[in-house]
Coordinates of C-alpha atoms and ligand atoms in Angstrom, one line a residue:
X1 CA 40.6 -79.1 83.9
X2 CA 43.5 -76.3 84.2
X3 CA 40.8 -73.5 83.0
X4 CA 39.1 -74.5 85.7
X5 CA 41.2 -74.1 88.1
X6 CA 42.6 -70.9 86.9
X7 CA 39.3 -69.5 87.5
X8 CA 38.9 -71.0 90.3
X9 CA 41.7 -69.2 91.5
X10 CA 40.8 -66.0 90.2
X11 CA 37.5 -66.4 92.1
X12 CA 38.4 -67.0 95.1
X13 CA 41.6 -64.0 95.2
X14 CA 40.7 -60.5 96.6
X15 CA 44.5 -59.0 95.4
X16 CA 45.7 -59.9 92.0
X17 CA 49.0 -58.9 90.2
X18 CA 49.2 -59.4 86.8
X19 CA 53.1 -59.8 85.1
X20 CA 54.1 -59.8 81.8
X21 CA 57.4 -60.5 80.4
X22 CA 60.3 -58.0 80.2
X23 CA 60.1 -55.1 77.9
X24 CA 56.1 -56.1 77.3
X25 CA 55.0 -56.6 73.7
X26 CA 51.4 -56.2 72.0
X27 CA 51.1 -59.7 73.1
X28 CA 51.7 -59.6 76.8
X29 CA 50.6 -56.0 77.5
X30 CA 47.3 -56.4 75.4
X31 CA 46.6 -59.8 77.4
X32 CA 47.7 -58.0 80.9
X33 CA 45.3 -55.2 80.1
X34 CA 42.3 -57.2 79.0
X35 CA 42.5 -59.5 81.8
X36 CA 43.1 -56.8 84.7
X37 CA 40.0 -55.1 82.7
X38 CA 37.9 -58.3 83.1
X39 CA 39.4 -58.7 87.0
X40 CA 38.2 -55.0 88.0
X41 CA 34.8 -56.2 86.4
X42 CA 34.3 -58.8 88.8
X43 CA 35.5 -56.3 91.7
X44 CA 39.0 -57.6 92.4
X45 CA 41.6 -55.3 93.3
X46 CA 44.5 -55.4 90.2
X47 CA 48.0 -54.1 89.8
X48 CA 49.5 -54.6 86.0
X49 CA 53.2 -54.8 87.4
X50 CA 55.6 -53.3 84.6
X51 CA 59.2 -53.5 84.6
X52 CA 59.4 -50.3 81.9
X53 CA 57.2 -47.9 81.0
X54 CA 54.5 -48.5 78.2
X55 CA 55.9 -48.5 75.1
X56 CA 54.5 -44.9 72.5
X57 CA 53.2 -47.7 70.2
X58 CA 50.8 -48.8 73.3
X59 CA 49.9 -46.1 74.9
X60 CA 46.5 -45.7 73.1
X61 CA 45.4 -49.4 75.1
X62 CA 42.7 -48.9 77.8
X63 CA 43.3 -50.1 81.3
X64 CA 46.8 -48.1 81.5
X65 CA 45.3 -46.8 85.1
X66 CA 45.6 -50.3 86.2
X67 CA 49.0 -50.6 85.5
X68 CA 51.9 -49.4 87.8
X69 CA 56.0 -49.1 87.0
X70 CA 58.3 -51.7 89.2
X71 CA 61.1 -49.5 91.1
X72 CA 63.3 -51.1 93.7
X73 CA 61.8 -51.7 97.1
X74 CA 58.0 -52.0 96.1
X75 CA 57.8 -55.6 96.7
X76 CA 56.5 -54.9 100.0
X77 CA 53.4 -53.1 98.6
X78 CA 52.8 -56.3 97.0
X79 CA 53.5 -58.9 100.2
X80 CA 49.3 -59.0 101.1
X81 CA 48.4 -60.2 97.4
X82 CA 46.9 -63.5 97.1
X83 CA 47.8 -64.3 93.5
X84 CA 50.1 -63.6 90.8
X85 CA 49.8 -64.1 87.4
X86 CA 52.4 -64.6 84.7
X87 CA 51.4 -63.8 81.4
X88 CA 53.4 -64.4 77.9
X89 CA 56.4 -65.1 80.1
X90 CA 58.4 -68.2 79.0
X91 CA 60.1 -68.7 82.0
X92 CA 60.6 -67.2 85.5
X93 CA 63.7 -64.9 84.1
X94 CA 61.7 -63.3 81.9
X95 CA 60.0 -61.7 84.6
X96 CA 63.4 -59.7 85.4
X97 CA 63.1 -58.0 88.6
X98 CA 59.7 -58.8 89.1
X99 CA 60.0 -62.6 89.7
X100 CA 60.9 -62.4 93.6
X101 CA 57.0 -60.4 93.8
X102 CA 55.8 -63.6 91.6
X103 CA 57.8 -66.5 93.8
X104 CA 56.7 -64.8 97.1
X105 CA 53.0 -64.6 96.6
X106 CA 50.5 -67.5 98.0
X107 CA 49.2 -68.7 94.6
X108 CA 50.6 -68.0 91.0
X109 CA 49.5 -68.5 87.5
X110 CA 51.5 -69.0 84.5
X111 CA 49.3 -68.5 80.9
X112 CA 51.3 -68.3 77.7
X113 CA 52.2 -69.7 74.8
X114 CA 55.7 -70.7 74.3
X115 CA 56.4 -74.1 73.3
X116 CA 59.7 -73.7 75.1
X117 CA 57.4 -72.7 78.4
X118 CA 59.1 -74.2 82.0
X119 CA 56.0 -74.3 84.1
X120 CA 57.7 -72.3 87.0
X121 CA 54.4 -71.2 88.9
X122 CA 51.2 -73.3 91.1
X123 CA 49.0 -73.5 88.0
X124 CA 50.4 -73.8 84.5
X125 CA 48.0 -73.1 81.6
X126 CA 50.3 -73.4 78.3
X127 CA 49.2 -73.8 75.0
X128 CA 52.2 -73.4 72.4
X129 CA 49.6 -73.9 69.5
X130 CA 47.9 -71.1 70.0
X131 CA 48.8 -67.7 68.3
X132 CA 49.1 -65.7 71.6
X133 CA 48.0 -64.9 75.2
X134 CA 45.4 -62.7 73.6
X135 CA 43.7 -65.4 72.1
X136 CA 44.2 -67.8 75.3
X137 CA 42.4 -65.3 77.6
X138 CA 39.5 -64.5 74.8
X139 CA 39.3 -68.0 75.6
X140 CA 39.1 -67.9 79.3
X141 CA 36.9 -64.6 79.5
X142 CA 34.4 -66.6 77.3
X143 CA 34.3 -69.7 79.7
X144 CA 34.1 -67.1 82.7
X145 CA 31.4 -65.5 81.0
X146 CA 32.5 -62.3 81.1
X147 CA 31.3 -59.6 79.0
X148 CA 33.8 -58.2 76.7
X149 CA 33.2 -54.6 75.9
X150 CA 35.4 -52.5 73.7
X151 CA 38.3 -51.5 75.8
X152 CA 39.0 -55.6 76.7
X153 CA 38.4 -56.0 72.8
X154 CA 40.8 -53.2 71.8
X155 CA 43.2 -55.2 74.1
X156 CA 42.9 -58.2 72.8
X157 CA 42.6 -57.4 69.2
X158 CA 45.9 -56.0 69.9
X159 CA 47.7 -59.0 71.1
X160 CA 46.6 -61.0 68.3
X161 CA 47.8 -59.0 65.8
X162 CA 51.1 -58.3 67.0
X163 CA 52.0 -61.9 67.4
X164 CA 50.6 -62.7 64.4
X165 CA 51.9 -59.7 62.4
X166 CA 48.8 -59.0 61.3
X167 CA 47.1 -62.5 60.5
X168 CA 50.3 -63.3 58.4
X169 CA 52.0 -66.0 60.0
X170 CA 51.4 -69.6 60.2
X171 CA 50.6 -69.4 64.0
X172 CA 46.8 -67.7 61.9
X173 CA 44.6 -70.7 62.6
X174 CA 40.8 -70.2 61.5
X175 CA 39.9 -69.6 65.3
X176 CA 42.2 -66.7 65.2
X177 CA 40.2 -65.4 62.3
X178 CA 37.1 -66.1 64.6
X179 CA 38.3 -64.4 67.2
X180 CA 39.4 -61.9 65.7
X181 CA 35.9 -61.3 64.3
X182 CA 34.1 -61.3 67.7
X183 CA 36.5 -58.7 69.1
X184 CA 35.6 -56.4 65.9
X185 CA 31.6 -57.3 66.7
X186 CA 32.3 -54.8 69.9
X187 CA 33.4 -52.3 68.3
X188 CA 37.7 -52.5 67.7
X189 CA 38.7 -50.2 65.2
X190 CA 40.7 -52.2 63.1
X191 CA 42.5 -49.3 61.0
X192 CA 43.4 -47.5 64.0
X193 CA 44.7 -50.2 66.0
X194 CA 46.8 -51.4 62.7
X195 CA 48.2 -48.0 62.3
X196 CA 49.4 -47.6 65.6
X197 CA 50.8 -51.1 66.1
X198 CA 52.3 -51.5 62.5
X199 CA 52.5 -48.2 60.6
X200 CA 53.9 -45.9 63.9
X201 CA 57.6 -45.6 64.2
X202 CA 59.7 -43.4 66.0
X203 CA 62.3 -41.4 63.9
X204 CA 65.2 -42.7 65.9
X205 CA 63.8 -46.3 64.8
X206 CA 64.0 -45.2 61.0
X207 CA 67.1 -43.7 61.6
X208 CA 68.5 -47.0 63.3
X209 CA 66.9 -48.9 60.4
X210 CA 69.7 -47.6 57.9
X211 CA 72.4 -48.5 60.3
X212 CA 70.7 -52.4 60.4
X213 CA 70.4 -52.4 56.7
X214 CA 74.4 -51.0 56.1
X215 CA 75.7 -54.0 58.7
X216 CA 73.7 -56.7 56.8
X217 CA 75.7 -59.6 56.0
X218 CA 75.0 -63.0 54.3
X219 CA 76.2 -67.0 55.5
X220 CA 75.7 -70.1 53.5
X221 CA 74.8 -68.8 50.1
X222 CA 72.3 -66.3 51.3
X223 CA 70.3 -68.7 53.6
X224 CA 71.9 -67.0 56.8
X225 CA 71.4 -63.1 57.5
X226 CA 72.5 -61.0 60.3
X227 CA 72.4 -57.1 60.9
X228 CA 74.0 -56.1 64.0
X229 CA 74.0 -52.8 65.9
X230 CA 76.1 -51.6 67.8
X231 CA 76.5 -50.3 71.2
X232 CA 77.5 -46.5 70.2
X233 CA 75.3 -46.5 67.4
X234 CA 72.1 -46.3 69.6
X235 CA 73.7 -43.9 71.7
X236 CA 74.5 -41.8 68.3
X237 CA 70.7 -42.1 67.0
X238 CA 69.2 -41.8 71.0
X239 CA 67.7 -44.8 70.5
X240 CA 66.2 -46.9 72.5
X241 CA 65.3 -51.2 72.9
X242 CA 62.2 -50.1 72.0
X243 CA 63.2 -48.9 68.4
X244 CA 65.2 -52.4 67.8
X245 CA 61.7 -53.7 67.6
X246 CA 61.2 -56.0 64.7
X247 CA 64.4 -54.7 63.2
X248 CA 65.1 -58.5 63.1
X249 CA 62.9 -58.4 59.5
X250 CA 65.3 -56.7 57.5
X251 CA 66.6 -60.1 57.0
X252 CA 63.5 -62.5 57.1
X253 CA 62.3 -60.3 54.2
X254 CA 65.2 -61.3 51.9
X255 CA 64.8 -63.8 49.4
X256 CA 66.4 -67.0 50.4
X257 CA 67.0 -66.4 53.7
X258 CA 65.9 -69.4 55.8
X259 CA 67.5 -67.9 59.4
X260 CA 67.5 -63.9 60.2
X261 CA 69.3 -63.4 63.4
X262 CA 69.6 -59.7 64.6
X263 CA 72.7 -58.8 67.2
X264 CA 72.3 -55.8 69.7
X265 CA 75.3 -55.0 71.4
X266 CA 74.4 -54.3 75.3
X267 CA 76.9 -52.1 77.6
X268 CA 77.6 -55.4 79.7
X269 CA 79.9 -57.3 76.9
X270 CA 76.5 -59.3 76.2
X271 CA 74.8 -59.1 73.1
X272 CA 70.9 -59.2 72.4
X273 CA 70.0 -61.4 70.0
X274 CA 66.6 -62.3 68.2
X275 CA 66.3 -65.0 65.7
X276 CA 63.4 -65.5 62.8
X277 CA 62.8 -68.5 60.8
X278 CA 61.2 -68.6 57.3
X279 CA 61.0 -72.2 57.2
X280 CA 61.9 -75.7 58.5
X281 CA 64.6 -74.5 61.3
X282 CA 62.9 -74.2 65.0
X283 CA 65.1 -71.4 66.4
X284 CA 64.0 -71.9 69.8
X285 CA 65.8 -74.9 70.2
X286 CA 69.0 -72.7 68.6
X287 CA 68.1 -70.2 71.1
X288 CA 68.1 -72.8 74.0
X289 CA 71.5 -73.8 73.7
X290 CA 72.3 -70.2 74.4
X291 CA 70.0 -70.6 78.1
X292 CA 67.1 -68.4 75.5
X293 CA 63.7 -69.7 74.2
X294 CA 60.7 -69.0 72.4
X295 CA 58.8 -70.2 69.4
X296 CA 60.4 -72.0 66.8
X297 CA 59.8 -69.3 64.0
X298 CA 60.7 -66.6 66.3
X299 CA 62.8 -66.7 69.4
X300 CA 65.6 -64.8 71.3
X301 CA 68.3 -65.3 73.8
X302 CA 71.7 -63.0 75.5
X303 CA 74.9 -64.1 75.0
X304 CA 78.1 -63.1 76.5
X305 CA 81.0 -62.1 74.5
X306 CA 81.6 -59.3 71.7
X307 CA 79.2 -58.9 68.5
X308 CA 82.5 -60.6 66.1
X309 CA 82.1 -63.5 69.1
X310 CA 78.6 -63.7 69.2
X311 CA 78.1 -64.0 65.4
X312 CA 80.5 -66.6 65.3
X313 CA 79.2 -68.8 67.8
X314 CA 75.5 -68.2 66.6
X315 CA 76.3 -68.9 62.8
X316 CA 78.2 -71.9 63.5
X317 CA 75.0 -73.4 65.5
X318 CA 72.7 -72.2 62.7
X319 CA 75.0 -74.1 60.0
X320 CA 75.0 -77.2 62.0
X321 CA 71.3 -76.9 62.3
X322 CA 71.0 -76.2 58.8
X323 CA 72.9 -79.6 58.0
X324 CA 70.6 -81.8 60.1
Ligands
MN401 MN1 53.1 -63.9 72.9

């Protein structure tokens, strides 16, 4: 079985990065931390390999000494390692600057959960059923019979409730719900962690919000909603990728809306987009044709041209989508 090899792996490995995706959600950093927790456990020597700092709305996880910030010329540091591990990471780009530290060490592991996953490393442990890496590696701890003490539970209780928004989305299967309840049985404290992963925003997000909310417009009576923002706008508010967070639900939470899509103009004539569906559509395969991925209620991909260019080419796809 893959979970046994993975742990096999792990066994036998003295060095051990751990990756997550670019720009590292609750998801991937939560799963990063708990497993580099569990690693140090069992003695390993761990590096957490970032490529940007922690977000504010993480920086109350444990484990942050484990973790250290990519800058150019490290990959040296990290030649002597004897296994990498991917985590939440779709596909090899996602890794960003990181991937040439993945490709060159001796072993590497892939764990996530995207459906749209290319199985780019040694061992490939996907499941695209499951609500997130957190509840993947709660999985694998409990086979390794590790013991999960608070810090690893604050970490994973994290993961899961950010992918799930809080146990709200249809990804909530009743072993999330038991999860959930074991990582609480060692202490998590649920308000807290809520607080700081959903109630927390940074002024220059709420300031940003209103420029979203002005751009909003509506395709194919209502069932298509974008918000868009640009370039000089962030500049303007000094904000920053972090604060486009989720800013994508402005138009999920309109009634009728089947397809949000939020655009984020980048300095590089590319535009940042992120894509939510509230029903049928799977917008990872949308978000494929534009070389993205994801899952199909919730996916993103960059696209090259202006936002008018962007939006045009994206709506058109949607509405052919829409017709099928
Ligand atoms: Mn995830």
């Amino acid at each position: 079985m893959m979970v046994d090899k993975l742990i096999l792996e792990m066994k036998k490995s003295e060095n051990i990065v751990i990756l997550p995706h670019i720009q590292a959600d609750g998801d991937g950093l939560g799963a990063s931390l708990a497993l580099g927790l569990a690693l140090k456990k069992m003695s390993k020597k761990v590096k957490i390999l970032l490529e940007e700092p922690i977000s504010f709305t993480y920086e109350f996880l444990p484990g942050k000494e484990l973790t250290q910030l990519y800058s150019q010329g490290i990959e040296s540091e990290f030649e002597k390692y004897d296994l990498a591990i991917a985590l939440d990471t779709g596909d090899i780009e996602r890794l960003g600057k990181r991937a040439p530290i993945f490709e060159k060490s001796k072993v590497t592991i892939n764990i996530d959960h995207h459906n749209t996953n290319s199985e780019f490393a040694c061992f490939n442990y996907v499941q695209a059923g499951l609500s997130s890496v957190g509840e993947m590696m709660y999985s694998l701890l409990d086979i390794m019979e590790l013991n999960i003490d608070k810090d690893i539970a604050t970490c994973l209780y994290t993961s899961i409730i950010s992918d799930t928004g809080g146990f709200r989305y249809s990804n909530t299967k009743p072993d999330t719900h038991r999860i959930a309840a074991e990582l609480i049985d060692k202490g998590v404290d649920v308000a807290e962690i809520s607080r700081r992963v959903f109630e927390t925003n940074s002024l220059e997000k709420i300031k940003l919000m209103a420029h979203a909310i002005n751009s909003l417009q509506l395709y194919e009576d209502g069932k298509i909603a974008i918000i868009s923002i640009g370039e000089q706008t962030m500049k303007d508010e000094g904000a920053t990728e972090d604060d486009c967070n989720g800013m994508v639900n402005i138009g999920r939470d309109i009634q009728g809306v089947e397809v949000a899509i939020m655009l984020r103009e980048c300095d590089d004539n590319s535009v940042k987009v992120n894509l939510r569906s509230n029903g049928y559509l799977d917008v990872s395969a949308i978000a494929n044709q534009f070389s993205g991925g994801g899952h199909k209620k919730a996916s993103g991909c960059i696209v090259k041209g202006s936002l008018e260019e962007v939006k045009i080419k994206l709506v058109d796809s949607i509405k052919k989508a829409l017709m099928d």
